[in-house]
Amino acid sequence: MHPPPPDAGVAMDFGQNSLFGYMEDLQELTIIERPVRRSLKTPEEIERLTVDEDLSDIDRAVYLLSAGQDIQGASVIANLPILMRQNPTETLRRVLPKVREVLHVASVEMQLTAAVSFLAILQEESMSVHTFAHSFLQVILLHLEHRDTGVSNAWLETLLSAVELLPKETLRHEILNPLVSKAQLSQTVQSRLVSCKILGKLTNKFDAHSIKREILPLVKSLCQDVEYEVRSCMCRQLENIAQGIGTELTKSAVLPELIELSRDESGSVRLAAFETLVNMLDMFDADDRSQTILPLVKSFCEKSFKADESILISLSFHLGKLCHGLYGIFTPDQHLRFLEFYKKLCTLGLQQENGHNENQIPSQIVEQEKKYTSVRKNCAYNFPAMIVFVDPKNFHMELYSTFFCLCHDPEVPVRYTIAICFYEVSKLLSSGVHLIHKELLTLLQDESLEVLDALINNLPEILELMSTGGESSVQENKFSSLPDLIPALTAAEQRAAASLKWRTHEKLLQKYTCLPHIISSDQIYYRFLQRMFTIMMTNNVLPVQRAAARTLCIFLRYNRKQEQRHEVIQKLIEQLGQGKSYWNRLRFLDTCEFIIEIFSRSFFCKYFFLPVIELTHDPVANVRMKLCYLLPKVKSALKIPADMHLLQQLEMCVRKLLCQEKDKDVLAIVKKTVLELDRMEMSMDMFQKKNYEKDLLDQEKEREELLFLEMEQLEKDKHQSDGRLASDKSLEKKRRDSRTPMQSLSKSMPISVPGPSSSTPSTSKEIKKSKLTRSQSFNNQAFHAKYGTLDKCASKSSTLAHTSSVSGLVRTAMLSLTDDSFRTLNTSSVPASFSPNTVLPSTSRGPGNPADPKNSGSKDAQPRKATLKSRKSNP
């Protein structure tokens, strides 16, 4: 169609010129459709492709193989395993002979389909091995030398898989005996190549004596073949042959052949010999390694720079295994030479002396650069093995500069590979992991998201090693020597968010759940938590939003300050649960699902139960529908009889949905949900055998939440007591420095403080100090708590009684304080982003409010208001 006129205010012209333009467009469309019409089948072709529907599967297969087209025959061969399962006798008697006839003149596609079908029949074991050998093996052997290489390889793979299942006698008569003639020089190169691969596979089926008598002569003959392709192929099979004949026979029969092949005139044969030697290092003793293998390896490495770059690619890939296998027999000079050789490979193509030849054309330069990149990539892959080779204690002196170069390599595949290996490097360095702090930041800030994606696979483990310095105990000052970690993490997240690779963004947000173990609660609150809110409310990818919601719940779980927790809860309810966008309300329900999973039942019921069930009146059907799916989990969070009033509210909301719901889809889900809710068993306040593990887990979660509150109060008390001590010391210093007539008297008299006796405060301070120490020790344990088994839950719950008995009075006071401080909010101190008239909703356990003055007989038990301090702006 023609584009609209630039002036939108001008009316559309339906004149003659305009109509002619539209007619031209229609003619163009007609021309486009003509080839489609011509490609349709003619009635004669349709008649020829039509098959009688009354025919049985066997009859239809025979008819299509006899008179059908190639595509129909290929379909029959592809369904051959199904026919063998349904009617094996008739398939072997009528269909298989037709398949043999068709395969003689079949196309490449039909040949490949037949090779796959025959292999599927063998693997499904729909017939006996003897029947398969009698019916299918000859067909496979017949097409091994097909003129098309792809077809030949497909049939060879089918045969090699069949060798694993066929009996020895069948292998000897049907496969091994014909190989004697197939491996002769008079046969084609392809026939001899096939013989090499079959010989390598047959060694696993025969004993050492049979291999020495029947197979080794053929192996030696093929190792001396006039064609380098045959020698190279046979050389790569020597490893399998060595495993079949044992160590002693390998030294006398296989090793001489390998030594001769390693000096072959062809580079591909020498490369195959080198790779086979590396893979067989474990089969040789120290004498063979030092006297035979090591000189060969040295010679190969020295000649590698003068040879083709493809040899360097293989050498760089196997260098780690080679250094590990020869470790212990190197002299100091040889050790240094191999290390320098590795360093040189790590910078291959980056230094000026490795520059391009002026006579090279651009395509050759590009190809050479790709090979150099592959070499450096293989060096990055082998870097952990080289750390073991030099000893982690010598890393800074020997390999740090090389590691720096690999992390700053100009090619993405190299940096991607070193990012994958970063966790292994961190584990090997252990206490020296601080040496690679800067490289971690470099990879986090890498311009390629592929590098970031590779690094974050093990990011929690890496950060854990960094924060502990490779030691098992957690340090108090987390990441004090790495101040740029938080900016690097935030920059990585923003870069992932700005890209189209949402899976990388989702993975990174999931890995952020480790941050409470790594950095402080305040750092998470000011630098990460608000970002999670932003992602939940603005990102357009649902998995990313859900990942941000779960990470936010983890941050809230381990937050150390009651005021901050209060603010986050209120923000969740107001901006998501009561948000104007139905999308935000859906995300609120996702968040509540994570809260039920991560927090205790009492926490959810106290702060989120009422906001959730209020969404039963939501005007959007999708929100009500999602709520219905969540209601069984909501009910599972209730305990009877403490939450009986909440259960009644839940039942009332479900009844209203049943009676008032007008959307038929939502109503259908409500009915299913009601049936599921009726079948659910309610949790009781006391433990039950059925839910014993879940109850223990929930009890442990609730205990930790209470201890977090207790820790906060004890820390506040410690700060206050420290302030009093400081003021007392300053006052005492002023009195000591004053030169009054009563100076001597003041020095001799103790300073009295109004209040109880001096022994009482000191005793209370000692008690608080001991509890603070206990709470801080719990802090180190709570972050690493895992609820994998019932034994761990039981062991933790056994300590609950002791903890409750020790700190019962403090916890009672703390609960009375925290319940009311979460419940009551001073409107003058609420942040500007919140409505000043809203109060954080909460529900209490039991029918009455425990903090109600009417139900309390003590003045100290009355609720105390905790005002929120005005928060500074986010740095």
XYZ file of N, CA and C in Angstrom, residues 280-437:
474
model
N 46.634 -41.745 26.852
C 47.095 -43.024 27.396
C 48.160 -42.860 28.478
N 48.373 -41.640 28.992
C 49.435 -41.421 29.979
C 49.253 -42.257 31.232
N 48.011 -42.479 31.627
C 47.763 -43.240 32.860
C 48.179 -44.706 32.734
N 48.346 -45.196 31.515
C 48.688 -46.607 31.322
C 50.187 -46.854 31.389
N 50.986 -45.790 31.415
C 52.441 -45.958 31.432
C 52.991 -45.616 32.808
N 54.078 -46.304 33.190
C 54.707 -46.036 34.481
C 55.653 -44.843 34.356
N 56.284 -44.493 35.469
C 57.146 -43.301 35.501
C 58.324 -43.432 34.554
N 58.895 -44.633 34.434
C 60.046 -44.810 33.539
C 59.665 -44.574 32.083
N 58.532 -45.138 31.677
C 58.087 -44.937 30.294
C 57.785 -43.461 30.024
N 57.212 -42.796 31.021
C 56.881 -41.386 30.825
C 58.138 -40.534 30.676
N 59.120 -40.786 31.546
C 60.321 -39.946 31.523
C 61.256 -40.284 30.365
N 61.346 -41.547 30.010
C 62.318 -41.962 28.995
C 61.740 -41.981 27.579
N 60.443 -42.190 27.457
C 59.850 -42.332 26.118
C 58.880 -41.199 25.790
N 57.913 -40.987 26.686
C 56.840 -40.027 26.384
C 57.358 -38.594 26.421
N 58.114 -38.231 27.473
C 58.553 -36.848 27.632
C 59.398 -36.353 26.462
N 60.371 -37.101 25.955
C 61.111 -36.615 24.783
C 60.226 -36.391 23.554
N 59.245 -37.273 23.356
C 58.334 -37.093 22.229
C 57.514 -35.823 22.369
N 57.044 -35.573 23.582
C 56.236 -34.381 23.832
C 57.068 -33.126 23.648
N 58.300 -33.142 24.152
C 59.183 -31.978 23.986
C 59.437 -31.683 22.517
N 59.705 -32.705 21.755
C 59.952 -32.518 20.333
C 58.715 -31.989 19.619
N 57.570 -32.495 20.012
C 56.325 -32.046 19.380
C 56.060 -30.573 19.692
N 56.274 -30.170 20.945
C 56.041 -28.782 21.331
C 57.021 -27.835 20.636
N 58.265 -28.255 20.498
C 59.262 -27.389 19.860
C 58.960 -27.163 18.382
N 58.388 -28.172 17.731
C 58.103 -28.056 16.306
C 56.717 -27.462 16.037
N 55.927 -27.261 17.088
C 54.534 -26.858 16.881
C 54.427 -25.455 16.306
N 55.306 -24.516 16.719
C 55.218 -23.143 16.224
C 55.602 -23.054 14.747
N 56.375 -24.006 14.274
C 56.762 -23.997 12.869
C 55.739 -24.706 11.994
N 54.815 -25.422 12.623
C 53.827 -26.193 11.872
C 52.542 -25.374 11.705
N 51.500 -26.046 11.269
C 50.214 -25.401 11.057
C 49.575 -25.015 12.392
N 48.736 -23.938 12.376
C 48.109 -23.478 13.611
C 47.141 -24.505 14.185
N 46.616 -25.394 13.347
C 45.693 -26.409 13.855
C 46.379 -27.323 14.862
N 47.688 -27.552 14.697
C 48.432 -28.351 15.677
C 48.531 -27.601 16.997
N 48.703 -26.285 16.940
C 48.736 -25.490 18.171
C 47.401 -25.530 18.892
N 46.319 -25.580 18.135
C 44.992 -25.647 18.761
C 44.856 -26.930 19.579
N 45.237 -28.054 18.993
C 45.163 -29.329 19.713
C 46.130 -29.358 20.892
N 47.325 -28.841 20.681
C 48.322 -28.837 21.752
C 47.866 -27.988 22.933
N 47.301 -26.819 22.649
C 46.831 -25.955 23.740
C 45.663 -26.587 24.481
N 44.848 -27.370 23.787
C 43.710 -28.021 24.436
C 44.152 -29.137 25.371
N 45.179 -29.884 25.011
C 45.628 -31.027 25.808
C 46.770 -30.678 26.758
N 47.174 -29.418 26.801
C 48.347 -29.077 27.591
C 48.106 -29.272 29.091
N 46.918 -28.955 29.562
C 46.628 -29.135 30.984
C 46.698 -30.593 31.397
N 46.073 -31.476 30.590
C 46.129 -32.909 30.890
C 47.563 -33.427 30.788
N 48.325 -32.891 29.845
C 49.705 -33.323 29.672
C 50.561 -32.944 30.875
N 50.442 -31.707 31.331
C 51.226 -31.268 32.495
C 50.832 -32.032 33.751
N 49.540 -32.351 33.861
C 49.088 -33.124 35.023
C 49.614 -34.559 34.972
N 49.606 -35.161 33.771
C 50.059 -36.546 33.653
C 51.554 -36.699 33.831
N 52.327 -35.679 33.443
C 53.792 -35.752 33.570
C 54.295 -35.065 34.829
N 53.386 -34.612 35.687
C 53.801 -33.903 36.896
C 54.595 -34.858 37.807
N 55.716 -34.405 38.272
C 56.557 -35.205 39.151
C 57.791 -35.749 38.473
N 57.807 -35.777 37.132
C 58.994 -36.275 36.434
C 59.744 -35.137 35.737
N 59.187 -33.932 35.805
C 59.875 -32.783 35.220
C 61.064 -32.385 36.083
N 62.147 -32.052 35.439
C 63.236 -31.365 36.143
C 62.844 -29.895 36.289
N 63.481 -29.134 37.200
C 63.134 -27.704 37.318
C 63.239 -26.953 36.000
N 64.236 -27.287 35.192
C 64.384 -26.603 33.919
C 63.245 -26.968 32.968
N 62.869 -28.251 32.927
C 61.757 -28.660 32.071
C 60.436 -28.059 32.549
N 60.277 -27.988 33.869
C 59.078 -27.372 34.437
C 58.965 -25.927 33.990
N 60.050 -25.203 34.038
C 60.046 -23.803 33.634
C 59.783 -23.661 32.136
N 60.330 -24.561 31.331
C 60.125 -24.493 29.887
C 58.657 -24.686 29.512
N 58.021 -25.676 30.123
C 56.607 -25.909 29.830
C 55.750 -24.730 30.296
N 56.105 -24.140 31.426
C 55.361 -22.985 31.905
C 55.506 -21.801 30.951
N 56.704 -21.563 30.485
C 56.932 -20.470 29.532
C 56.229 -20.755 28.197
N 56.208 -22.006 27.807
C 55.504 -22.378 26.579
C 54.009 -22.069 26.711
N 53.431 -22.380 27.876
C 52.014 -22.086 28.119
C 51.763 -20.573 28.093
N 52.638 -19.799 28.721
C 52.472 -18.344 28.729
C 52.541 -17.782 27.311
N 53.405 -18.346 26.512
C 53.526 -17.865 25.142
C 52.258 -18.159 24.349
N 51.663 -19.324 24.584
C 50.409 -19.646 23.904
C 49.272 -18.725 24.349
N 49.299 -18.282 25.613
C 48.234 -17.415 26.131
C 48.218 -16.049 25.456
N 49.325 -15.621 24.910
C 49.410 -14.319 24.241
C 49.639 -14.461 22.746
N 49.405 -15.651 22.207
C 49.638 -15.881 20.787
C 48.709 -15.003 19.944
N 49.278 -14.251 19.029
C 48.501 -13.375 18.174
C 48.309 -11.981 18.717
N 48.729 -11.726 19.965
C 48.558 -10.409 20.580
C 49.833 -9.590 20.551
N 50.959 -10.253 20.431
C 52.232 -9.548 20.478
C 52.706 -9.221 19.063
N 53.580 -8.283 18.978
C 54.021 -7.776 17.680
C 54.808 -8.822 16.902
N 55.562 -9.649 17.616
C 56.359 -10.624 16.892
C 55.491 -11.703 16.265
N 54.243 -11.802 16.730
C 53.325 -12.756 16.132
C 52.436 -12.089 15.092
N 52.883 -10.979 14.559
C 52.083 -10.231 13.606
C 51.925 -10.976 12.294
N 51.149 -10.361 11.392
C 50.823 -11.026 10.142
C 51.919 -10.789 9.110
N 51.989 -11.709 8.201
C 52.909 -11.571 7.071
C 52.318 -10.589 6.060
N 53.151 -9.733 5.501
C 52.666 -8.725 4.572
C 52.098 -9.353 3.301
N 52.534 -10.555 2.982
C 52.077 -11.202 1.754
C 50.725 -11.896 1.921
N 50.203 -11.955 3.159
C 48.933 -12.633 3.406
C 47.770 -11.774 2.906
N 46.776 -12.437 2.366
C 45.571 -11.738 1.936
C 44.618 -11.628 3.130
N 43.630 -10.717 3.080
C 42.743 -10.508 4.244
C 42.035 -11.769 4.718
N 41.584 -12.624 3.798
C 40.884 -13.842 4.234
C 41.805 -14.756 5.031
N 43.073 -14.824 4.638
C 44.035 -15.644 5.392
C 44.300 -15.044 6.767
N 44.335 -13.723 6.830
C 44.553 -13.064 8.125
C 43.399 -13.358 9.076
N 42.177 -13.282 8.558
C 41.000 -13.554 9.405
C 41.020 -14.995 9.895
N 41.351 -15.925 9.010
C 41.399 -17.328 9.406
C 42.486 -17.573 10.450
N 43.622 -16.916 10.281
C 44.699 -17.082 11.250
C 44.310 -16.498 12.603
N 43.607 -15.373 12.596
C 43.156 -14.773 13.856
C 42.178 -15.705 14.584
N 41.320 -16.384 13.841
C 40.389 -17.327 14.463
C 41.147 -18.473 15.135
N 42.209 -18.950 14.485
C 42.988 -20.039 15.073
C 43.744 -19.574 16.315
N 44.289 -18.351 16.269
C 44.959 -17.811 17.453
C 43.972 -17.646 18.611
N 42.763 -17.197 18.283
C 41.735 -17.059 19.326
C 41.394 -18.416 19.935
N 41.318 -19.448 19.109
C 41.045 -20.803 19.624
C 42.157 -21.277 20.544
N 43.400 -20.942 20.215
C 44.524 -21.333 21.075
C 44.412 -20.653 22.433
N 44.157 -19.352 22.438
C 44.054 -18.632 23.720
C 42.823 -19.097 24.511
N 41.770 -19.441 23.812
C 40.584 -19.977 24.489
C 40.910 -21.304 25.173
N 41.645 -22.178 24.499
C 42.044 -23.444 25.116
C 42.978 -23.215 26.301
N 43.814 -22.204 26.216
C 44.687 -21.875 27.354
C 43.866 -21.431 28.553
N 42.820 -20.647 28.298
C 41.933 -20.243 29.398
C 41.231 -21.458 29.999
N 40.849 -22.412 29.167
C 40.215 -23.637 29.646
C 41.153 -24.428 30.551
N 42.429 -24.430 30.258
C 43.411 -25.204 31.025
C 44.028 -24.412 32.178
N 43.569 -23.202 32.428
C 44.217 -22.387 33.452
C 44.139 -23.006 34.851
N 43.008 -23.575 35.303
C 43.019 -24.221 36.627
C 44.060 -25.339 36.733
N 44.239 -26.118 35.659
C 45.252 -27.183 35.695
C 46.657 -26.604 35.807
N 46.887 -25.457 35.199
C 48.212 -24.842 35.284
C 48.469 -24.255 36.670
N 47.427 -23.845 37.389
C 47.604 -23.404 38.777
C 48.101 -24.568 39.629
N 47.518 -25.739 39.427
C 47.994 -26.928 40.141
C 49.429 -27.240 39.734
N 49.754 -27.017 38.469
C 51.090 -27.317 37.962
C 52.159 -26.450 38.637
N 51.853 -25.185 38.883
C 52.851 -24.283 39.482
C 52.714 -24.186 40.997
N 51.648 -24.751 41.572
C 51.315 -24.652 42.993
C 50.636 -23.301 43.270
N 49.452 -23.331 43.895
C 48.725 -22.076 44.158
C 49.543 -21.036 44.931
N 50.515 -21.485 45.730
C 51.322 -20.519 46.483
C 52.168 -19.639 45.561
N 52.489 -20.141 44.391
C 53.310 -19.390 43.439
C 52.479 -18.683 42.373
N 51.168 -18.595 42.592
C 50.296 -18.016 41.565
C 50.660 -16.569 41.255
N 50.829 -15.771 42.285
C 51.066 -14.339 42.068
C 52.352 -14.104 41.288
N 53.338 -14.891 41.546
C 54.632 -14.685 40.889
C 54.645 -15.289 39.478
N 53.997 -16.428 39.288
C 54.144 -17.164 38.042
C 53.001 -16.934 37.046
N 51.755 -16.846 37.540
C 50.625 -16.889 36.617
C 49.682 -15.686 36.696
N 49.886 -14.772 37.645
C 48.921 -13.677 37.763
C 48.903 -12.814 36.507
N 50.045 -12.500 35.958
C 50.087 -11.665 34.758
C 49.387 -12.354 33.587
N 49.527 -13.675 33.502
C 48.832 -14.416 32.446
C 47.327 -14.386 32.664
N 46.901 -14.546 33.915
C 45.474 -14.476 34.234
C 44.910 -13.093 33.902
N 45.663 -12.077 34.183
C 45.248 -10.707 33.853
C 45.052 -10.559 32.345
N 45.971 -11.092 31.557
C 45.866 -10.992 30.102
C 44.641 -11.745 29.575
N 44.360 -12.917 30.146
C 43.205 -13.685 29.695
C 41.895 -12.980 30.037
N 41.837 -12.327 31.203
C 40.610 -11.607 31.596
C 40.409 -10.342 30.767
N 41.481 -9.791 30.208
C 41.392 -8.588 29.389
C 41.611 -8.887 27.911
N 41.478 -10.155 27.510
C 41.694 -10.520 26.119
C 40.691 -9.796 25.216
N 41.117 -9.355 24.032
C 40.190 -8.626 23.155
C 39.078 -9.478 22.567
N 39.190 -10.799 22.609
C 38.193 -11.678 22.009
C 37.242 -12.213 23.078
N 35.961 -12.194 22.750
C 34.930 -12.618 23.705
C 35.051 -14.101 24.080
N 35.307 -15.047 23.137
C 35.402 -16.463 23.540
C 36.454 -16.728 24.604
N 37.538 -15.971 24.581
C 38.594 -16.169 25.581
C 38.099 -15.710 26.946
N 37.512 -14.516 26.994
C 37.008 -14.008 28.277
C 35.841 -14.861 28.775
N 35.031 -15.360 27.868
C 33.923 -16.246 28.240
C 34.453 -17.514 28.919
N 35.507 -18.100 28.358
C 36.058 -19.332 28.924
C 36.703 -19.083 30.278
N 37.427 -17.986 30.429
C 38.058 -17.712 31.727
C 37.008 -17.364 32.766
N 35.861 -16.796 32.343
C 34.771 -16.531 33.281
C 34.165 -17.841 33.786
N 34.063 -18.835 32.900
C 33.564 -20.151 33.328
C 34.509 -20.778 34.349
N 35.811 -20.592 34.143
C 36.816 -21.199 35.026
C 37.074 -20.371 36.287
N 36.437 -19.214 36.440
C 36.782 -18.313 37.540
C 36.518 -18.959 38.903
N 35.453 -19.717 39.015
C 35.144 -20.352 40.294
C 36.193 -21.399 40.657
N 36.628 -22.195 39.666
C 37.670 -23.189 39.932
C 38.972 -22.507 40.349
N 39.295 -21.398 39.700
C 40.495 -20.655 40.080
C 40.376 -20.142 41.508
N 39.194 -19.639 41.871
C 38.992 -19.115 43.229
C 39.153 -20.213 44.271
N 38.632 -21.401 43.984
C 38.777 -22.506 44.944
C 40.232 -22.929 45.102
N 40.956 -22.964 43.996
C 42.358 -23.385 44.065
C 43.207 -22.375 44.829
N 42.916 -21.081 44.679
C 43.718 -20.068 45.363
C 43.435 -20.024 46.855
N 42.234 -20.395 47.265
C 41.879 -20.464 48.678
C 42.184 -19.139 49.393
N 43.117 -19.123 50.297
C 43.414 -17.908 51.059
C 44.006 -16.804 50.193
N 44.485 -17.128 49.005
C 45.018 -16.107 48.113
C 44.005 -15.601 47.107
N 42.713 -15.833 47.381
C 41.681 -15.436 46.434
C 41.598 -13.919 46.289
N 42.107 -13.178 47.288
C 42.057 -11.720 47.193
C 42.901 -11.201 46.029
N 43.797 -12.018 45.511
C 44.649 -11.578 44.408
C 43.865 -11.342 43.124
N 42.696 -11.960 42.990
C 41.929 -11.830 41.749
C 40.652 -11.025 41.953
N 40.614 -10.189 43.003
C 39.449 -9.321 43.219
C 39.210 -8.410 42.020
